[in-house]
XYZ file of C-alpha atoms in Angstrom:
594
model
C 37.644 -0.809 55.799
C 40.626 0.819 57.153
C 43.749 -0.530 57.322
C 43.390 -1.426 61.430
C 40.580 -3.470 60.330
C 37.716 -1.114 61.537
C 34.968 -0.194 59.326
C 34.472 2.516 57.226
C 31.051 3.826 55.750
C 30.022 6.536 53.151
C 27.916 9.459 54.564
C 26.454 12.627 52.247
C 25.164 15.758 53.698
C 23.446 18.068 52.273
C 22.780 21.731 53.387
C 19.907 24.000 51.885
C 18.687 27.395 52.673
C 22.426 28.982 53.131
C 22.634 32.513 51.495
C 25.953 33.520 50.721
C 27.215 37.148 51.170
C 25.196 38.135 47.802
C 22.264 37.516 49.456
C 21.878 34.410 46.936
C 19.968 31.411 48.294
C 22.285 27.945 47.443
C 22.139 24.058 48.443
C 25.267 22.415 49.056
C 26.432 18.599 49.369
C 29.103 16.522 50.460
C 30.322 13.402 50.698
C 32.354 11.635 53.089
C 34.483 8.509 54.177
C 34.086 7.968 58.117
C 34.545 4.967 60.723
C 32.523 4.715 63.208
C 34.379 3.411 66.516
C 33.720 3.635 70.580
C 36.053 5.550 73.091
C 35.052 4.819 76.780
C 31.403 3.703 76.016
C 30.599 6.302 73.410
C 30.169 6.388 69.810
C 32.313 8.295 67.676
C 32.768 9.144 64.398
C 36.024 10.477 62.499
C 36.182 11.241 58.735
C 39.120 9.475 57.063
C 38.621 11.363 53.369
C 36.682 13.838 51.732
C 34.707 12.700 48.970
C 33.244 15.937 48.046
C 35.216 16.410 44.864
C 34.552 12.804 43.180
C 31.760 12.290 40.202
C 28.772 11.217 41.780
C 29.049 7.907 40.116
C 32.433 6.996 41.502
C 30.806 8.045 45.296
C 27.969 5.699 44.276
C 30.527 2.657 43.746
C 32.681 3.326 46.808
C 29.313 3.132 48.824
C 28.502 -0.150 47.082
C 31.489 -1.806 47.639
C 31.695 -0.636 51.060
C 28.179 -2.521 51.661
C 29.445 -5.786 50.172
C 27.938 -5.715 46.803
C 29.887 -7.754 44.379
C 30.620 -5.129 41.757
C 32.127 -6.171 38.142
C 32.589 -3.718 34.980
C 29.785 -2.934 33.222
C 30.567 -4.726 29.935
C 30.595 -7.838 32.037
C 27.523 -7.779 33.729
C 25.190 -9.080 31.332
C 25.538 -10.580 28.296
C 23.322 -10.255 25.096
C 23.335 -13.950 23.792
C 21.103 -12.881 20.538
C 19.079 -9.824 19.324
C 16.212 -10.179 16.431
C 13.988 -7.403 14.800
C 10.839 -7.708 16.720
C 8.741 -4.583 16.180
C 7.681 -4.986 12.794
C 6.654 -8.068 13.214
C 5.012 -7.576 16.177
C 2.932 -4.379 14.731
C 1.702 -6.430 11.935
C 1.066 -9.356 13.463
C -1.627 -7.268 16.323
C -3.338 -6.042 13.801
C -4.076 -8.798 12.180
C -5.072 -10.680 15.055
C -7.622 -7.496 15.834
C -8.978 -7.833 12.248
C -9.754 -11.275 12.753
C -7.357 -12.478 9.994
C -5.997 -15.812 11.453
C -9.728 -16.719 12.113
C -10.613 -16.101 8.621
C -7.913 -18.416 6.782
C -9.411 -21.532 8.742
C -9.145 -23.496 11.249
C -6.179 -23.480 13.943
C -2.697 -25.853 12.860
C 0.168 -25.730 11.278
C -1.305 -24.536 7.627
C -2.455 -21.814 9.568
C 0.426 -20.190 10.855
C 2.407 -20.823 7.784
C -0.526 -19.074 5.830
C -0.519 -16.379 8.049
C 3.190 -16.144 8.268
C 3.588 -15.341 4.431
C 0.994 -12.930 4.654
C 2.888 -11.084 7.264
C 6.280 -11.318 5.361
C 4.991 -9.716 2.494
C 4.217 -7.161 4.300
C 7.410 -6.618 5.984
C 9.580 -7.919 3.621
C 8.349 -8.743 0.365
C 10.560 -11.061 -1.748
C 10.301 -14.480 -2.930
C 9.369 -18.055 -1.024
C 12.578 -19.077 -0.885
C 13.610 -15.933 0.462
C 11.107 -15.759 2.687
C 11.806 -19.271 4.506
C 15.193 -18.178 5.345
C 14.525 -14.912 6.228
C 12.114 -16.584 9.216
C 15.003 -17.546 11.401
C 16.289 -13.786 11.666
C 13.073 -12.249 12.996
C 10.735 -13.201 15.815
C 8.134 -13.807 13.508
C 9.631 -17.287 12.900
C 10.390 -17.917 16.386
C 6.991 -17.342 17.620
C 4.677 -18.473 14.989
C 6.594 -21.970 14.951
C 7.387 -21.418 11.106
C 11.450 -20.694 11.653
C 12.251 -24.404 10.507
C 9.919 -24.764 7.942
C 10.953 -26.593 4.743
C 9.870 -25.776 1.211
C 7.722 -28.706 0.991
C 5.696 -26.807 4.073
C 5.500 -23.882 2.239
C 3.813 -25.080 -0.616
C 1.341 -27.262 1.530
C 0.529 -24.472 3.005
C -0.135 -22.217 -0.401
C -2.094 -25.287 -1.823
C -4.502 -25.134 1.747
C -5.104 -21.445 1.437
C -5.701 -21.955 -2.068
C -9.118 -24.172 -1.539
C -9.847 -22.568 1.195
C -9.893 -18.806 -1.247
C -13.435 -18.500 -1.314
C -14.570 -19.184 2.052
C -12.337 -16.579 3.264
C -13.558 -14.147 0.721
C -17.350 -15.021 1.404
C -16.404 -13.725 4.622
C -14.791 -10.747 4.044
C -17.534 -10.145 1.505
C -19.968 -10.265 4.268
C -17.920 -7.779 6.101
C -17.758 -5.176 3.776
C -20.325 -5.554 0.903
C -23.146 -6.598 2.784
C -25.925 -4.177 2.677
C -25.586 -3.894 6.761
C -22.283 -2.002 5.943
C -22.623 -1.108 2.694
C -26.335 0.709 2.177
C -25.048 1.953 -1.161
C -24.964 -1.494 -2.065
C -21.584 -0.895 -4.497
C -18.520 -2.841 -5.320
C -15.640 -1.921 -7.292
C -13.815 -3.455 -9.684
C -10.520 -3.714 -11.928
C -7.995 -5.649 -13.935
C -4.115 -5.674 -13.925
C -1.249 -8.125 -14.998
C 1.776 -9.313 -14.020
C 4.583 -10.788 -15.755
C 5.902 -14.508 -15.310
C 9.375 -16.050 -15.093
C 9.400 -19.638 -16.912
C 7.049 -20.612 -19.576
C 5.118 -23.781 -18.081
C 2.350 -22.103 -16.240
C -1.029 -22.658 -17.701
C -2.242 -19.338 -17.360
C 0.859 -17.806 -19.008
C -0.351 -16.113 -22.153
C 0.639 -12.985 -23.949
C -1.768 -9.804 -23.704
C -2.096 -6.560 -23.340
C 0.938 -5.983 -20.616
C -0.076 -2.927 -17.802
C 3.457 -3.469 -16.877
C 5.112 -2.880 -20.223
C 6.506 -5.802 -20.528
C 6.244 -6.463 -23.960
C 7.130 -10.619 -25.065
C 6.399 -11.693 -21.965
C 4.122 -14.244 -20.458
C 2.165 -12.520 -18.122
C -1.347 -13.393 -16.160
C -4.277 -11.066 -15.677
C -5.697 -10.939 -12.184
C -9.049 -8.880 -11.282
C -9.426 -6.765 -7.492
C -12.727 -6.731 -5.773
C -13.116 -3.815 -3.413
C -15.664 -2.098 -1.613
C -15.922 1.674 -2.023
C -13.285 2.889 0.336
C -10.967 0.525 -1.723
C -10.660 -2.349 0.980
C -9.230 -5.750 -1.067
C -12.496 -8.216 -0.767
C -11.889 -10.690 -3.661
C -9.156 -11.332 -6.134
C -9.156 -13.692 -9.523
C -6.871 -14.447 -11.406
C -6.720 -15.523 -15.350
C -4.942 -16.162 -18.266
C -2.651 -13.621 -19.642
C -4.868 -13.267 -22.953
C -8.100 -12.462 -20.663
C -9.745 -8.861 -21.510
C -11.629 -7.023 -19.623
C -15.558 -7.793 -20.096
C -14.652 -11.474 -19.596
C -13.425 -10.755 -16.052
C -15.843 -9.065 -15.458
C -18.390 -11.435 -16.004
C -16.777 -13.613 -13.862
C -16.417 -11.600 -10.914
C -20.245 -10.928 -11.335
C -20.923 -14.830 -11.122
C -18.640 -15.006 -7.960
C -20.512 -11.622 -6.529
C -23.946 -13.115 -7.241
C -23.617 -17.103 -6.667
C -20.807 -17.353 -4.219
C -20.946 -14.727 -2.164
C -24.793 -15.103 -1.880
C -25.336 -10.834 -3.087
C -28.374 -10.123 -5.367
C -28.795 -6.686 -5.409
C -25.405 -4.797 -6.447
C -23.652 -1.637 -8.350
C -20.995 -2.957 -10.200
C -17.836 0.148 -11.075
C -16.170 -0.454 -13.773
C -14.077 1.328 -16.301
C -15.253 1.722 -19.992
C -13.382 -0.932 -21.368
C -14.757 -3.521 -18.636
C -18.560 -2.844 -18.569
C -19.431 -2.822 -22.192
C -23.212 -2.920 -23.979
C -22.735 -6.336 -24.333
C -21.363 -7.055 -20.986
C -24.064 -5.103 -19.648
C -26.716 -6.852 -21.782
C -26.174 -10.234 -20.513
C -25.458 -8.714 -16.373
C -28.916 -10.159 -15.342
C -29.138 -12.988 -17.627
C -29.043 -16.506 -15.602
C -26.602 -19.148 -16.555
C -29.125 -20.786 -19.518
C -29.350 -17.544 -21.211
C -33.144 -16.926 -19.106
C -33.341 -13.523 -17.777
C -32.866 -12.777 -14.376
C -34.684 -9.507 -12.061
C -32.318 -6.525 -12.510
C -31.082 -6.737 -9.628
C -27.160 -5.922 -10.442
C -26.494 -2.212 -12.266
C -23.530 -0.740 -13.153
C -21.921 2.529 -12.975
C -19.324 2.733 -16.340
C -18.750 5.344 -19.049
C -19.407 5.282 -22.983
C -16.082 5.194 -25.423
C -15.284 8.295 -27.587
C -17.102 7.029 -30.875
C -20.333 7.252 -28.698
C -19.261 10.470 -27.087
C -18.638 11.990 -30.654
C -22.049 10.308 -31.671
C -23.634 12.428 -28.748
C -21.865 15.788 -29.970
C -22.892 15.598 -33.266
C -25.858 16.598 -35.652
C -27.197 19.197 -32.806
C -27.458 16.087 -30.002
C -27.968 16.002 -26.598
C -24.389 16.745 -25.573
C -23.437 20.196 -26.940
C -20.627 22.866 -25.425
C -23.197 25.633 -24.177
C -24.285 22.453 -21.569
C -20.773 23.842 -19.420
C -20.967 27.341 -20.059
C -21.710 27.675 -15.945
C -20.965 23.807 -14.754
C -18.612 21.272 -15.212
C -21.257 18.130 -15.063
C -24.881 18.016 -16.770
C -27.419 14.738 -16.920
C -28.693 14.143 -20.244
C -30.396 11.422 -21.878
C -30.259 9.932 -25.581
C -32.707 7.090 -27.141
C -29.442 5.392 -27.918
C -29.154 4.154 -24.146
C -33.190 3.640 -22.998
C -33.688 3.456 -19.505
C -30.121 4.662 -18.430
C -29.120 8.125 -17.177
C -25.910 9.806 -18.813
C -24.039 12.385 -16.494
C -21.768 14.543 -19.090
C -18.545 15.813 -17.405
C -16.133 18.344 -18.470
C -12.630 18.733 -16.677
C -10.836 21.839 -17.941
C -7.476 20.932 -16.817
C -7.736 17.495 -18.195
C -8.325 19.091 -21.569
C -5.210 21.352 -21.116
C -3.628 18.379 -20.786
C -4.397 16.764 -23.021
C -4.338 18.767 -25.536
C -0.124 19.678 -24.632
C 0.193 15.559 -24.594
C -0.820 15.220 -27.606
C 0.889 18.501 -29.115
C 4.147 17.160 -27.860
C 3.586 13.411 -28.944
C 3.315 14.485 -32.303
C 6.037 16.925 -32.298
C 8.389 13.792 -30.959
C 6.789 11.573 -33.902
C 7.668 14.489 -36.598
C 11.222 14.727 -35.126
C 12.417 10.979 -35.748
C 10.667 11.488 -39.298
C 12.767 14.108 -40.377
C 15.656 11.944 -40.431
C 14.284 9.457 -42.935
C 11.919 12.088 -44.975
C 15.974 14.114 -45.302
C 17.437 10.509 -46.749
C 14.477 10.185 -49.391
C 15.502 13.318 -50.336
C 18.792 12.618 -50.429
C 18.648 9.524 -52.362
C 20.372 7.353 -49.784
C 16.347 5.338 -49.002
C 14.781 4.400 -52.042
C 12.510 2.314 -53.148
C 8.732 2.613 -51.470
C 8.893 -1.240 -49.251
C 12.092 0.122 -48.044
C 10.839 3.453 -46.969
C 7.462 2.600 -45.592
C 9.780 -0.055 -43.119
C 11.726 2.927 -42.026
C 8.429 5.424 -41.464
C 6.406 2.216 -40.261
C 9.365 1.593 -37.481
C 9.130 5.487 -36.160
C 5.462 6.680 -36.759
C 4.185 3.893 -34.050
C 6.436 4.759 -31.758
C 4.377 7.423 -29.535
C 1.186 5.638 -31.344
C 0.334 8.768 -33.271
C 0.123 7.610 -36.677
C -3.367 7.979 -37.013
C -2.878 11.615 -37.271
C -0.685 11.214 -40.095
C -1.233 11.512 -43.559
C 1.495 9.294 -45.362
C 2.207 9.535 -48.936
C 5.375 7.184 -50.550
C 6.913 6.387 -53.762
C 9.946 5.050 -54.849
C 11.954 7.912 -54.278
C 9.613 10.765 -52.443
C 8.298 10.676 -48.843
C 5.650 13.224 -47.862
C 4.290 13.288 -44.296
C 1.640 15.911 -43.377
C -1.157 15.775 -40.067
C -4.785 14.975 -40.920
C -5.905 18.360 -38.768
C -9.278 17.730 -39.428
C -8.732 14.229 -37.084
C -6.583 16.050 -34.861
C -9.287 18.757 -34.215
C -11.971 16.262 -34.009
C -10.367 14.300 -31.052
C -9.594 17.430 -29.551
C -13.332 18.378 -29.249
C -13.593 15.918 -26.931
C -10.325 16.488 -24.324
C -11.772 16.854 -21.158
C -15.062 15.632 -21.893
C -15.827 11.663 -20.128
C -19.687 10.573 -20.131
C -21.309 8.651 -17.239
C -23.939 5.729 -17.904
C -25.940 4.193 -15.168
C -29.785 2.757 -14.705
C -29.719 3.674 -10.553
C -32.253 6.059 -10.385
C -31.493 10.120 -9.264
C -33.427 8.938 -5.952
C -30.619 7.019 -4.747
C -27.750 8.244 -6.801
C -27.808 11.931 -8.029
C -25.117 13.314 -10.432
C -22.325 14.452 -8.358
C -22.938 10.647 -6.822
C -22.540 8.882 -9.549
C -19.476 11.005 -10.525
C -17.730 10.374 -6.887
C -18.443 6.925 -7.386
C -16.674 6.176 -10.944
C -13.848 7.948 -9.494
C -12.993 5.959 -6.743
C -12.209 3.377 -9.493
C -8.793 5.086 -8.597
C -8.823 3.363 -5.205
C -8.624 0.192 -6.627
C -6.030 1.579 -8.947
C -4.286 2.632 -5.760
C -4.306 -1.124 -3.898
C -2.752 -2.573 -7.891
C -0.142 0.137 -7.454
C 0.750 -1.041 -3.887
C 0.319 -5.266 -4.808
C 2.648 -4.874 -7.566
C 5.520 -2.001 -7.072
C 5.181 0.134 -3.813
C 4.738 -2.380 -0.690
C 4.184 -6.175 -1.685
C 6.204 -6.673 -4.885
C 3.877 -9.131 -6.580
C 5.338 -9.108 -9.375
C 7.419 -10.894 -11.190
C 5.863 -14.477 -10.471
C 7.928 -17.518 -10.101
C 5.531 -20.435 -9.712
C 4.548 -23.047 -12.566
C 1.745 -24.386 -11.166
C -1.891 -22.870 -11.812
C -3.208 -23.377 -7.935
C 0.570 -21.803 -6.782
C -0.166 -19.003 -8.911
C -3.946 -18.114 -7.273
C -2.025 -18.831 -4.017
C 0.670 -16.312 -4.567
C -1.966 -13.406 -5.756
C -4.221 -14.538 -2.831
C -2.071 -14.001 -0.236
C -0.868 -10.546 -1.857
C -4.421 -9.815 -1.544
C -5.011 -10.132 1.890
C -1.450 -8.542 2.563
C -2.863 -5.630 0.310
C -5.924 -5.730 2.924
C -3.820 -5.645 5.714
C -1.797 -2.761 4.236
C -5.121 -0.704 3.887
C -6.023 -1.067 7.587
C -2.433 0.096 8.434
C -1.756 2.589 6.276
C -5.213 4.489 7.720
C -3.773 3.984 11.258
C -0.446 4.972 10.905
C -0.904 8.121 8.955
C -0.491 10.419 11.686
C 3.174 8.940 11.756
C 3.834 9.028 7.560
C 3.080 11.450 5.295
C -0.144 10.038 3.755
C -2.581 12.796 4.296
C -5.076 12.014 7.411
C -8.361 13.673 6.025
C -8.510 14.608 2.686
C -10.710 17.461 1.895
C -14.206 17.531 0.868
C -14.878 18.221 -2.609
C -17.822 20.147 -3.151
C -17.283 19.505 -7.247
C -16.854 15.761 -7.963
C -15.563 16.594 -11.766
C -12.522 18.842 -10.285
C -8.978 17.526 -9.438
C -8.815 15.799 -6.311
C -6.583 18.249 -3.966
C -4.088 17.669 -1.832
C -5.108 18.636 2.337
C -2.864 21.429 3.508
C -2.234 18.967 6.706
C -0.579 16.329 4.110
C 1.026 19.596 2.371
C 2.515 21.140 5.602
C 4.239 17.203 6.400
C 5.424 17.027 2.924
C 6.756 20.748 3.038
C 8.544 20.620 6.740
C 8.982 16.828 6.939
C 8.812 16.533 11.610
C 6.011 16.500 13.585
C 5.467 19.437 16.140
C 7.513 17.421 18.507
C 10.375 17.308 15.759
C 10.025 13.788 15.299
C 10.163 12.655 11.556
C 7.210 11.935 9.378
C 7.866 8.375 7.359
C 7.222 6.591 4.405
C 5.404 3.433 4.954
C 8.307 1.273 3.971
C 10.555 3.835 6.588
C 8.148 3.164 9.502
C 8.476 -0.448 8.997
C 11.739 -0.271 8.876
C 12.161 2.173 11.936
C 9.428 -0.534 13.884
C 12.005 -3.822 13.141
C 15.333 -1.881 15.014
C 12.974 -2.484 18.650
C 14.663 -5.889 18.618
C 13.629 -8.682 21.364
C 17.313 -9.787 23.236
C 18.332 -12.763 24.864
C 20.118 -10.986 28.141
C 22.244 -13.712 30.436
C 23.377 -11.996 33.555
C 27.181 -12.920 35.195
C 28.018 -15.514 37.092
C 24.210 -17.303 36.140
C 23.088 -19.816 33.199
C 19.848 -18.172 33.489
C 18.769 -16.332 29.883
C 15.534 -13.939 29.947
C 14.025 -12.445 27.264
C 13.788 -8.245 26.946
C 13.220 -5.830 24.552
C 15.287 -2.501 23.825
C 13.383 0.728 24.756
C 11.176 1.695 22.451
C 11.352 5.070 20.591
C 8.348 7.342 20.698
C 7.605 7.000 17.041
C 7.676 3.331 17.771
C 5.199 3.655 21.154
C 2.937 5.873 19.094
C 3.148 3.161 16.226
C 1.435 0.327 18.589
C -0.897 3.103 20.504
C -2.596 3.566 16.964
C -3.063 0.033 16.455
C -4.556 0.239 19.703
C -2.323 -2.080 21.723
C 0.653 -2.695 23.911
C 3.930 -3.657 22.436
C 4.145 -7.412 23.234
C 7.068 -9.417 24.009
C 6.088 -12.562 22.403
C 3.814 -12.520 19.188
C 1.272 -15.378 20.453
C-alpha cells in the first residue's frame, strides 16, 4: 500500500517478437509497482516504481507480501527436529523382504525382527552386539523394525531362537537352490575356514590349523554350503581341531538326512574329499551300504600325481603337447574318471615361488653358517637350534640337505627333490565317478573351479563386508548363532552385490571361457570401470562398502514448520546413484521400512 492508504499491486509485462535495429529478434520483461484507483467513474492505473532492475526473487517477495502472505526468513520457516541415515537401511531391508528372508527365519514377533535386524546390521555395519544395539537408535532401521530399545538380554533371546530354528531355515533355502527343479546338475559346493576367538571358555575353542594366521589362538572351524553360483545355503560350525574330511562327512549327513537330497555331486578340495572319505560317502549310519547316489568331484594329492607320472604311466608330458586338459584312467582309481590338467602360468609361478622361497631361506642361513665359521656358534645342539629356528621359516627345509658338527655347518639343496616337485608345477588331476554323459572334461574342470566361489563368500564373511571374525561369545549355541546370521548376511550380500554391479566396479558379465584350465580373465567392461573410474554420465563407480555408505547420507528428517506443533516425516532428495541403487533392486525408495 501507499502511503494515502490505497492499494498497490505488482504487474510484469513481457514483450516478444521486437527486433532491434540489428535486425536481431529479442523478448523483453518488466516489472512494475502500480495502484489501481477511480477518477470520475473510471479505472485507472498509475505506476508508483519500476521494478525492472530488481532480482527476480526480490520481485517475487514484494508480490507476496503485497497479497498478504505472511512471509518469515528462510532459516525460520521450518525446522529439522532430527535427521537419521535411512537409505542403507532401507536398500537392504527391500531386498530382503523380496527374497523372502523375514518369512524364512519363522514366524512373525519380536524374535523376528530382532533376528532380522542383526542380519541387516551386519550388512551395513558390521561390528559387535553390543555395538550393534546402540548403533539401532541412530538409523531408521531401529525406529522402524521396533528393535531401537532393545536390551542385551533381547539380543541374545533372539540369537538363541534363530539358533533352533538353523535348520528349518536352511531346509528351505536348500529347497530353493539345490533342489533338482533349480539345480539339474544336481551339485553342491563345499569348504572349510576358521576364525579366531577372544576368551578361552567356549567349547568349541581348540587350536588347529589357523586360515587366518593366527598362530596360539583358539579358533573354531566352520564349513559353507553353496550351490554352484556360490549362493550361502548351509553353514556348520566345529571345533577348532576339526579337519577337513570330518566336516565333510557331516555336511553330507545334513545334505542327505536333513535336507531330504539323495542324489548329489559333492565339490570339494583335495584335502576334504579323501579315499577314505569317499569310501564311506554312501555307507548308511550302521556301516550297511547305501545306492550311490552322492559322487564327488575332488582332485588326487601330489604323491598320487607323481605315482601317475612315473614308470611310463598313464599321465606323461607328450599328453599336453597340443592341450592343456586330457581324461585318463589308472586301475589305481576303478570306476572313476581322471581329467589331467596342465596350467602353464601356474607352473611359471610356481616355479619363481619357490626359486625365491629358497633364496630367502639361504639368505638368513648365511648369517649362522658365517658364525660356525667363525667360531662364535659351536657346539652341534646349539647350531642345529639356530638353523632349526631359520630353515622353517618359508617351510622349505625339505629341500635342504643339512650336515652339523660341533664346529662345521654345511647346507646344500637336495636338487634331485627340488626337480622332482617341479615336474609337477602346473599339473592338478581331476577324480570323479559322474559319467562323460552328464559331465564331460571341460565340465568337470569348470566345476572344481568354482570351489573359488565359495572361497569368495569366506573372503567376504570374514574380512571384506561382514567382519566375522574375531568372535566374542562363550557359549556354544551363541557361537552357531553368530556364524548363522553371517551366513545369511553373506546370502544377502550375494543377491546385492549381482544387482548393484552396474553401480560398483564388480564386473557385470564375465567372459566366457572357451578353456576351463586357463586363467580366469578379467571382462574389458570391469577393466574400462577400473581404468576410468565414472560412468558415461560421469557419475562414480563404487566399492560395495562406498555404495553403502553413499545409500545411508539419503537420511529420513523430522521437518516442523513455523508457527505449528505439527512434525512430518520427509526424506532429502535422492542422488541419481542412489535412485538407480533402489531401481535395481526393483523398488521405490520407501519412507518407512515396514
Amino acid at each position: 500500500m501507499t502511503g494515502n492508504g490505497v492499494k498497490v499491486h505488482v504487474v510484469r509485462v513481457t514483450k516478444t517478437g521486437y527486433v532491434d535495429k540489428q535486425g536481431r529478434r529479442k523478448d523483453y520483461s518488466s516489472a512494475y509497482l502500480r495502484r489501481t484507483y477511480r477518477d470520475g467513474g473510471k479505472v485507472k492505473n498509475e505506476t508508483v516504481a519500476n521494478l525492472s532492475a530488481l532480482p527476480g526473487h526480490v520481485i517475487d517477495l514484494i508480490d507476496a507480501g503485497l497479497k498478504g502472505q505472511q512471509l518469515v526468513p528462510a532459516a525460520s520457516a521450518v525446522t529439522i527436529t532430527g535427521s537419521l541415515p535411512h537409505g542403507h537401511a532401507a536398500a537392504v531391508h527391500a531386498l530382503a523382504a523380496k527374497l523372502g528372508i523375514p518369512a524364512l527365519l519363522g514366524p512373525a514377533g519380536r524374535h523376528r525382527d530382532l533376528a532380522l535386524a542383526l542380519i541387516i546390521s551386519r550388512v551395513l555395519a558390521p561390528a559387535s552386539k553390543l555395538s550393534t544395539l546402540t548403533w539401532w537408535a541412530d538409523t531408521t532401521l531401529g525406529a522402524d523394525l521396533g528393535v531401537a530399545g532393545a536390551s542385551t538380554d533381547d539380543i541374545y533371546a533372539a540369537m538363541d531362537w534363530l539358533e533352533h530354528r538353523q535348520d528349518a531355515i536352511e531346509a528351505r533355502l536348500a529347497a530353493r537352490h539345490l533342489a533338482p527343479a533349480v539345480n539339474p546338475a544336481r551339485m553342491a559346493l563345499f569348504d572349510l575356514s576358521s576364525s579366531w576367538l577372544e576368551g578361552r571358555c567356549c567349547p568349541l575353542a581348540a587350536r588347529g590349523y589357523s586360515r587366518d594366521g593366527r598362530k596360539g589362538k583358539l579358533q573354531i572351524e566352520y564349513g559353507l554350503l553353496t550351490d554352484p553360483e556360490g549362493r550361502p545355503v548351509a553353514v556348520r560350525v566345529f571345533p577348532g581341531n576339526t579337519g577337513d574330511p570330518a566336516a565333510f562327512t557331516a555336511i553330507v549327513k545334513v545334505v542327505r538326512k536333513k535336507f531330504g537330497l539323495q542324489e548329489m555331486v559333492m565339490v570339494g578340495d583335495r584335502g576334504m574329499i579323501t579315499s577314505a572319505r569317499i569310501d564311506a560317502l554312501n555307507q548308511a549310519g550302521d556301516g550297511t551300504p547305501e545306492p550311490d547316489t552322492y559322487r564327488w568331484i575332488t582332485a588326487l594329492r601330489a604323491p598320487a600325481i607323481r605315482k601317475l607320472m612315473a614308470d611310463d604311466g598313464p599321465l606323461q608330458l607328450s599328453l599336453f603337447d597340443q592341450q592343456d586338459l586330457a581324461e585318463i584312467t589308472s586301475p589305481d582309481f576303478p570306476g572313476e574318471r581322471l581329467i589331467a590338467c596342465r596350467n602353464p602360468v601356474l607352473a611359471a609361478d610356481r616355479a619363481r615361488t619357490r626359486e625365491d622361497l629358497l633364496a630367502a631361506t639361504e639368505k638368513l642361513l648365511a648369517p649362522v653358517i658365517a658364525r660356525v665359521q667363525a667360531g662364535r656358534l659351536q657346539g652341534a645342539g646349539e647350531i642345529g637350534v639356530e638353523v632349526g629356528k631359520v630353515i622353517t621359516r618359508y617351510k622349505t627345509g625339505k629341500h635342504f640337505a643339512v650336515t652339523i658338527t660341533d664346529t662345521s655347518l654345511a647346507v646344500t639343496r637336495k636338487q634331485d627333490q627340488i626337480d622332482a616337485e617341479a615336474a609337477l608345477d602346473g599339473f592338478y588331476v581331476l577324480r570323479t565317478p559322474v559319467p562323460a554323459g552328464e559331465l564331460d572334461a571341460a565340465a568337470v574342470v569348470t566345476a572344481y573351479k568354482n570351489l573359488k566361489y565359495v572361497e569368495r563368500d569366506f573372503r567376504h564373511i570374514k574380512s571384506d563386508d561382514l567382519d566375522l571374525r574375531p568372535v566374542f561369545h562363550r557359549l556354544e549355541d551363541r557361537v552357531k548363532a553368530h556364524v548363522l546370521i553371517c551366513m545369511l548376511a553373506c546370502y544377502l550380500t550375494w543377491h546385492l552385490r549381482r544387482a548393484w554391479a552396474p553401480l560398483t566396479f564388480t564386473g557385470q558379465d564375465p567372459p566366457a571361457q572357451d578353456n576351463p584350465v586357463a586363467p580366469a580373465r578379467r571382462s574389458a567392461a570391469a577393466q574400462a570401470k577400473a581404468s576410468c573410474q565414472h560412468d558415461p554420465a560421469g557419475q562414480p563407480y563404487r566399492s560395495f562398502r562406498g555404495l553403502i555408505e553413499h545409500l545411508a547420507t539419503l537420511t529420513r528428517n523430522q521437518v516442523r514448520y513455523t508457527g505449528t506443533q505439527v512434525t512430518i516425516e520427509m526424506l532429502t532428495e535422492p542422488t541419481s546413484t542412489q535412485r538407480q541403487a533402489f531401481q535395481l533392486i526393483g523398488t521405490a525408495i520407501p519412507l518407512t521400512l515396514k
